[in-house]
Amino acid sequence: QVQLVESGGGLVQPGGSLRLSCAVSGSVFMLWTMGWYRQAPGKQRELVASMSPGGYRNYADSVKGRFTISRDNGRKTVYLQMNSLKPEDTAVYYCNGPNAAAPWGQGTQVTVSS
């Protein structure tokens, strides 16, 4: 069974940066498009970035130009580099495969506040 472990969140001031990591257990990593999702209080979970095994990236309009998704297939890890963070980026961030195929991990909290 696939397991997802997110890390790297924290408290950062507006304009700051964070790099999130997601370690993926199991043998599916090389086959899956991986995505980063976020869920803010009182809001639905949304997909913010995804990356195919071949390197195709897609981003939500709200994060384009500020967030960069990458993956290390050897380490079975997907990353999210977040720059120019805004208070509205505050949320719990999760990773998952296509159509959220794996059980959700615990997520990592990102708080953007002065």
Tab-separated table of N, CA and C in Angstrom:
chain	number	residue	atom	x	y	z
A	1	GLN	N	0.845	-1.188	0.000
A	1	GLN	CA	0.000	0.000	0.000
A	1	GLN	C	0.880	1.237	0.000
A	2	VAL	N	0.449	2.231	-0.771
A	2	VAL	CA	1.204	3.469	-0.862
A	2	VAL	C	1.024	4.281	0.413
A	3	GLN	N	2.127	4.794	0.915
A	3	GLN	CA	2.083	5.710	2.062
A	3	GLN	C	2.755	7.018	1.683
A	4	LEU	N	2.205	8.113	2.183
A	4	LEU	CA	2.680	9.452	1.856
A	4	LEU	C	3.062	10.154	3.146
A	5	VAL	N	4.251	10.736	3.182
A	5	VAL	CA	4.712	11.457	4.365
A	5	VAL	C	5.198	12.840	3.939
A	6	GLU	N	4.447	13.849	4.333
A	6	GLU	CA	4.780	15.230	3.985
A	6	GLU	C	5.585	15.880	5.108
A	7	SER	N	6.458	16.810	4.732
A	7	SER	CA	7.249	17.543	5.714
A	7	SER	C	7.679	18.879	5.135
A	8	GLY	N	8.204	19.739	6.004
A	8	GLY	CA	8.782	20.993	5.539
A	8	GLY	C	7.959	22.236	5.809
A	9	GLY	N	6.767	22.075	6.350
A	9	GLY	CA	5.942	23.242	6.621
A	9	GLY	C	6.468	24.048	7.791
A	10	GLY	N	5.814	25.162	8.056
A	10	GLY	CA	6.207	26.011	9.173
A	10	GLY	C	5.549	27.362	9.096
A	11	LEU	N	6.023	28.241	9.945
A	11	LEU	CA	5.541	29.617	9.987
A	11	LEU	C	6.525	30.507	9.244
A	12	VAL	N	6.018	31.298	8.316
A	12	VAL	CA	6.882	32.160	7.521
A	12	VAL	C	6.189	33.501	7.321
A	13	GLN	N	6.982	34.545	7.181
A	13	GLN	CA	6.415	35.869	6.942
A	13	GLN	C	6.002	36.024	5.487
A	14	PRO	N	5.066	36.894	5.210
A	14	PRO	CA	4.714	37.166	3.817
A	14	PRO	C	5.952	37.535	3.007
A	15	GLY	N	6.020	36.974	1.804
A	15	GLY	CA	7.183	37.173	0.953
A	15	GLY	C	8.263	36.139	1.138
A	16	GLY	N	8.133	35.312	2.156
A	16	GLY	CA	9.132	34.292	2.437
A	16	GLY	C	8.980	33.051	1.579
A	17	SER	N	9.820	32.062	1.870
A	17	SER	CA	9.863	30.829	1.083
A	17	SER	C	9.871	29.610	1.995
A	18	LEU	N	9.345	28.532	1.464
A	18	LEU	CA	9.417	27.221	2.111
A	18	LEU	C	9.567	26.163	1.031
A	19	ARG	N	10.157	25.047	1.418
A	19	ARG	CA	10.245	23.897	0.506
A	19	ARG	C	9.628	22.697	1.198
A	20	LEU	N	8.585	22.180	0.610
A	20	LEU	CA	7.908	21.004	1.135
A	20	LEU	C	8.439	19.745	0.462
A	21	SER	N	8.421	18.650	1.199
A	21	SER	CA	8.826	17.354	0.669
A	21	SER	C	7.734	16.336	0.936
A	22	CYS	N	7.637	15.368	0.048
A	22	CYS	CA	6.689	14.270	0.228
A	22	CYS	C	7.385	12.982	-0.169
A	23	ALA	N	7.599	12.119	0.808
A	23	ALA	CA	8.192	10.809	0.544
A	23	ALA	C	7.087	9.809	0.272
A	24	VAL	N	7.260	9.025	-0.782
A	24	VAL	CA	6.240	8.087	-1.238
A	24	VAL	C	6.775	6.671	-1.151
A	25	SER	N	6.105	5.831	-0.367
A	25	SER	CA	6.500	4.435	-0.304
A	25	SER	C	5.712	3.657	-1.347
A	26	GLY	N	6.187	2.465	-1.680
A	26	GLY	CA	5.496	1.667	-2.676
A	26	GLY	C	6.136	1.796	-4.034
A	27	SER	N	5.634	1.028	-4.980
A	27	SER	CA	6.281	0.920	-6.282
A	27	SER	C	5.625	1.751	-7.376
A	28	VAL	N	4.675	2.593	-7.014
A	28	VAL	CA	3.906	3.293	-8.033
A	28	VAL	C	4.486	4.639	-8.427
A	29	PHE	N	5.483	5.098	-7.679
A	29	PHE	CA	5.926	6.482	-7.858
A	29	PHE	C	6.316	6.762	-9.300
A	30	MET	N	7.022	5.862	-9.925
A	30	MET	CA	7.506	6.087	-11.284
A	30	MET	C	6.365	6.146	-12.301
A	31	LEU	N	5.195	5.656	-11.915
A	31	LEU	CA	4.073	5.598	-12.846
A	31	LEU	C	3.090	6.741	-12.658
A	32	TRP	N	3.117	7.352	-11.512
A	32	TRP	CA	2.083	8.303	-11.134
A	32	TRP	C	2.450	9.745	-11.430
A	33	THR	N	1.457	10.492	-11.895
A	33	THR	CA	1.518	11.939	-11.794
A	33	THR	C	1.268	12.295	-10.327
A	34	MET	N	2.187	13.048	-9.751
A	34	MET	CA	2.064	13.420	-8.343
A	34	MET	C	1.594	14.857	-8.226
A	35	GLY	N	0.763	15.081	-7.228
A	35	GLY	CA	0.223	16.422	-7.028
A	35	GLY	C	0.397	16.908	-5.607
A	36	TRP	N	0.452	18.215	-5.469
A	36	TRP	CA	0.383	18.870	-4.171
A	36	TRP	C	-0.986	19.528	-4.048
A	37	TYR	N	-1.620	19.271	-2.929
A	37	TYR	CA	-2.933	19.814	-2.626
A	37	TYR	C	-2.813	20.662	-1.355
A	38	ARG	N	-3.809	21.501	-1.144
A	38	ARG	CA	-3.847	22.234	0.113
A	38	ARG	C	-5.297	22.403	0.560
A	39	GLN	N	-5.450	22.506	1.865
A	39	GLN	CA	-6.777	22.722	2.429
A	39	GLN	C	-6.675	23.792	3.508
A	40	ALA	N	-7.312	24.913	3.246
A	40	ALA	CA	-7.369	26.000	4.209
A	40	ALA	C	-8.582	25.800	5.113
A	41	PRO	N	-8.562	26.390	6.300
A	41	PRO	CA	-9.699	26.230	7.218
A	41	PRO	C	-11.005	26.645	6.565
A	42	GLY	N	-11.996	25.770	6.652
A	42	GLY	CA	-13.314	26.075	6.119
A	42	GLY	C	-13.441	25.971	4.618
A	43	LYS	N	-12.388	25.501	3.966
A	43	LYS	CA	-12.412	25.404	2.505
A	43	LYS	C	-12.165	23.976	2.063
A	44	GLN	N	-12.537	23.701	0.821
A	44	GLN	CA	-12.296	22.371	0.268
A	44	GLN	C	-10.818	22.215	-0.111
A	45	ARG	N	-10.379	20.979	-0.133
A	45	ARG	CA	-9.027	20.688	-0.574
A	45	ARG	C	-8.921	21.006	-2.061
A	46	GLU	N	-7.816	21.638	-2.453
A	46	GLU	CA	-7.619	21.989	-3.845
A	46	GLU	C	-6.239	21.539	-4.317
A	47	LEU	N	-6.174	21.220	-5.600
A	47	LEU	CA	-4.913	20.844	-6.229
A	47	LEU	C	-4.184	22.118	-6.642
A	48	VAL	N	-2.933	22.259	-6.220
A	48	VAL	CA	-2.188	23.464	-6.572
A	48	VAL	C	-1.089	23.214	-7.591
A	49	ALA	N	-0.573	21.991	-7.663
A	49	ALA	CA	0.497	21.709	-8.611
A	49	ALA	C	0.560	20.211	-8.859
A	50	SER	N	0.954	19.831	-10.059
A	50	SER	CA	1.128	18.415	-10.363
A	50	SER	C	2.285	18.258	-11.338
A	51	MET	N	2.833	17.060	-11.341
A	51	MET	CA	3.971	16.778	-12.227
A	51	MET	C	3.919	15.323	-12.658
A	52	SER	N	3.982	15.095	-13.957
A	52	SER	CA	3.939	13.743	-14.494
A	52	SER	C	5.302	13.077	-14.361
A	53	PRO	N	5.368	11.762	-14.533
A	53	PRO	CA	6.669	11.094	-14.477
A	53	PRO	C	7.625	11.629	-15.538
A	54	GLY	N	7.086	12.082	-16.634
A	54	GLY	CA	7.925	12.606	-17.706
A	54	GLY	C	8.300	14.054	-17.563
A	55	GLY	N	7.791	14.710	-16.517
A	55	GLY	CA	8.214	16.077	-16.266
A	55	GLY	C	7.223	17.167	-16.618
A	56	TYR	N	6.042	16.809	-17.084
A	56	TYR	CA	5.047	17.847	-17.406
A	56	TYR	C	4.472	18.404	-16.111
A	57	ARG	N	4.472	19.728	-15.995
A	57	ARG	CA	3.997	20.397	-14.795
A	57	ARG	C	2.729	21.189	-15.074
A	58	ASN	N	1.901	21.254	-14.062
A	58	ASN	CA	0.689	22.056	-14.164
A	58	ASN	C	0.463	22.746	-12.823
A	59	TYR	N	-0.023	23.994	-12.885
A	59	TYR	CA	-0.199	24.777	-11.667
A	59	TYR	C	-1.554	25.456	-11.639
A	60	ALA	N	-2.083	25.617	-10.439
A	60	ALA	CA	-3.264	26.448	-10.271
A	60	ALA	C	-2.884	27.906	-10.534
A	61	ASP	N	-3.822	28.671	-11.046
A	61	ASP	CA	-3.539	30.069	-11.361
A	61	ASP	C	-3.044	30.839	-10.136
A	62	SER	N	-3.534	30.478	-8.982
A	62	SER	CA	-3.206	31.216	-7.765
A	62	SER	C	-1.740	31.081	-7.348
A	63	VAL	N	-1.046	30.072	-7.883
A	63	VAL	CA	0.349	29.845	-7.467
A	63	VAL	C	1.336	29.937	-8.622
A	64	LYS	N	0.845	30.131	-9.834
A	64	LYS	CA	1.743	30.201	-10.992
A	64	LYS	C	2.764	31.312	-10.823
A	65	GLY	N	4.005	30.980	-11.130
A	65	GLY	CA	5.078	31.955	-11.020
A	65	GLY	C	5.677	32.052	-9.639
A	66	ARG	N	5.038	31.410	-8.661
A	66	ARG	CA	5.552	31.468	-7.277
A	66	ARG	C	5.951	30.090	-6.756
A	67	PHE	N	5.220	29.066	-7.162
A	67	PHE	CA	5.477	27.694	-6.697
A	67	PHE	C	6.104	26.886	-7.825
A	68	THR	N	6.987	25.958	-7.437
A	68	THR	CA	7.595	25.052	-8.406
A	68	THR	C	7.558	23.634	-7.852
A	69	ILE	N	6.974	22.732	-8.619
A	69	ILE	CA	6.950	21.324	-8.230
A	69	ILE	C	8.094	20.609	-8.928
A	70	SER	N	8.696	19.669	-8.204
A	70	SER	CA	9.759	18.850	-8.790
A	70	SER	C	9.688	17.466	-8.152
A	71	ARG	N	10.402	16.548	-8.751
A	71	ARG	CA	10.385	15.190	-8.221
A	71	ARG	C	11.741	14.543	-8.415
A	72	ASP	N	12.091	13.670	-7.489
A	72	ASP	CA	13.309	12.866	-7.570
A	72	ASP	C	12.854	11.421	-7.625
A	73	ASN	N	12.873	10.845	-8.815
A	73	ASN	CA	12.350	9.493	-8.985
A	73	ASN	C	13.188	8.471	-8.223
A	74	GLY	N	14.484	8.695	-8.103
A	74	GLY	CA	15.326	7.766	-7.367
A	74	GLY	C	15.011	7.738	-5.882
A	75	ARG	N	14.682	8.903	-5.335
A	75	ARG	CA	14.347	8.992	-3.923
A	75	ARG	C	12.852	8.828	-3.675
A	76	LYS	N	12.072	8.728	-4.731
A	76	LYS	CA	10.608	8.634	-4.620
A	76	LYS	C	10.077	9.762	-3.759
A	77	THR	N	10.490	10.947	-4.102
A	77	THR	CA	10.107	12.130	-3.343
A	77	THR	C	9.664	13.221	-4.306
A	78	VAL	N	8.622	13.919	-3.912
A	78	VAL	CA	8.158	15.069	-4.682
A	78	VAL	C	8.287	16.301	-3.795
A	79	TYR	N	8.645	17.421	-4.408
A	79	TYR	CA	8.913	18.648	-3.688
A	79	TYR	C	7.990	19.760	-4.167
A	80	LEU	N	7.818	20.728	-3.293
A	80	LEU	CA	7.117	21.950	-3.687
A	80	LEU	C	7.901	23.135	-3.128
A	81	GLN	N	8.545	23.863	-4.025
A	81	GLN	CA	9.240	25.083	-3.638
A	81	GLN	C	8.240	26.224	-3.712
A	82	MET	N	8.061	26.902	-2.595
A	82	MET	CA	7.073	27.980	-2.510
A	82	MET	C	7.793	29.292	-2.217
A	83	ASN	N	7.698	30.210	-3.130
A	83	ASN	CA	8.314	31.523	-2.976
A	83	ASN	C	7.238	32.602	-2.945
A	84	SER	N	7.633	33.784	-2.501
A	84	SER	CA	6.712	34.932	-2.456
A	84	SER	C	5.399	34.550	-1.782
A	85	LEU	N	5.504	33.907	-0.656
A	85	LEU	CA	4.314	33.399	0.014
A	85	LEU	C	3.407	34.528	0.483
A	86	LYS	N	2.110	34.243	0.437
A	86	LYS	CA	1.086	35.201	0.820
A	86	LYS	C	0.255	34.621	1.969
A	87	PRO	N	-0.395	35.467	2.753
A	87	PRO	CA	-1.248	34.935	3.821
A	87	PRO	C	-2.298	33.949	3.311
A	88	GLU	N	-2.789	34.153	2.104
A	88	GLU	CA	-3.802	33.246	1.561
A	88	GLU	C	-3.242	31.881	1.174
A	89	ASP	N	-1.924	31.706	1.258
A	89	ASP	CA	-1.335	30.386	1.049
A	89	ASP	C	-1.389	29.533	2.316
A	90	THR	N	-1.811	30.115	3.412
A	90	THR	CA	-1.910	29.378	4.666
A	90	THR	C	-2.883	28.218	4.519
A	91	ALA	N	-2.405	27.022	4.836
A	91	ALA	CA	-3.214	25.811	4.664
A	91	ALA	C	-2.399	24.612	5.133
A	92	VAL	N	-3.061	23.477	5.215
A	92	VAL	CA	-2.353	22.211	5.356
A	92	VAL	C	-2.109	21.686	3.947
A	93	TYR	N	-0.870	21.330	3.677
A	93	TYR	CA	-0.472	20.870	2.355
A	93	TYR	C	-0.273	19.354	2.366
A	94	TYR	N	-0.798	18.728	1.320
A	94	TYR	CA	-0.744	17.284	1.162
A	94	TYR	C	-0.226	16.944	-0.238
A	95	CYS	N	0.349	15.777	-0.366
A	95	CYS	CA	0.643	15.264	-1.698
A	95	CYS	C	-0.211	14.022	-1.931
A	96	ASN	N	-0.383	13.672	-3.195
A	96	ASN	CA	-1.100	12.450	-3.544
A	96	ASN	C	-0.906	12.160	-5.010
A	97	GLY	N	-1.340	10.998	-5.389
A	97	GLY	CA	-1.235	10.575	-6.769
A	97	GLY	C	-2.454	10.983	-7.577
A	98	PRO	N	-2.613	10.398	-8.761
A	98	PRO	CA	-3.729	10.768	-9.632
A	98	PRO	C	-5.071	10.470	-8.991
A	99	ASN	N	-5.959	11.424	-9.048
A	99	ASN	CA	-7.295	11.292	-8.459
A	99	ASN	C	-7.221	10.916	-6.977
A	100	ALA	N	-6.187	11.399	-6.318
A	100	ALA	CA	-5.999	11.113	-4.890
A	100	ALA	C	-6.108	9.614	-4.630
A	101	ALA	N	-5.325	8.849	-5.351
A	101	ALA	CA	-5.448	7.393	-5.335
A	101	ALA	C	-4.958	6.745	-4.054
A	102	ALA	N	-4.103	7.418	-3.306
A	102	ALA	CA	-3.534	6.823	-2.089
A	102	ALA	C	-4.236	7.381	-0.860
A	103	PRO	N	-4.142	6.663	0.256
A	103	PRO	CA	-4.657	7.234	1.516
A	103	PRO	C	-3.917	8.537	1.813
A	104	TRP	N	-4.636	9.533	2.281
A	104	TRP	CA	-4.009	10.806	2.576
A	104	TRP	C	-3.025	10.680	3.739
A	105	GLY	N	-1.910	11.397	3.617
A	105	GLY	CA	-0.986	11.484	4.721
A	105	GLY	C	-1.467	12.495	5.748
A	106	GLN	N	-0.577	12.816	6.677
A	106	GLN	CA	-0.964	13.731	7.751
A	106	GLN	C	-0.887	15.186	7.305
A	107	GLY	N	-0.229	15.438	6.191
A	107	GLY	CA	-0.082	16.805	5.710
A	107	GLY	C	0.965	17.567	6.503
A	108	THR	N	1.269	18.766	6.019
A	108	THR	CA	2.206	19.641	6.709
A	108	THR	C	1.625	21.053	6.707
A	109	GLN	N	1.620	21.674	7.880
A	109	GLN	CA	0.980	22.975	8.037
A	109	GLN	C	1.903	24.082	7.546
A	110	VAL	N	1.356	24.949	6.708
A	110	VAL	CA	2.051	26.155	6.254
A	110	VAL	C	1.246	27.357	6.738
A	111	THR	N	1.906	28.214	7.495
A	111	THR	CA	1.261	29.422	7.993
A	111	THR	C	2.062	30.636	7.543
A	112	VAL	N	1.405	31.526	6.839
A	112	VAL	CA	2.053	32.744	6.344
A	112	VAL	C	1.447	33.916	7.092
A	113	SER	N	2.256	34.500	7.948
A	113	SER	CA	1.746	35.570	8.807
A	113	SER	C	2.897	36.422	9.303
A	114	SER	N	2.616	37.704	9.485
A	114	SER	CA	3.620	38.592	10.064
A	114	SER	C	3.435	38.693	11.574
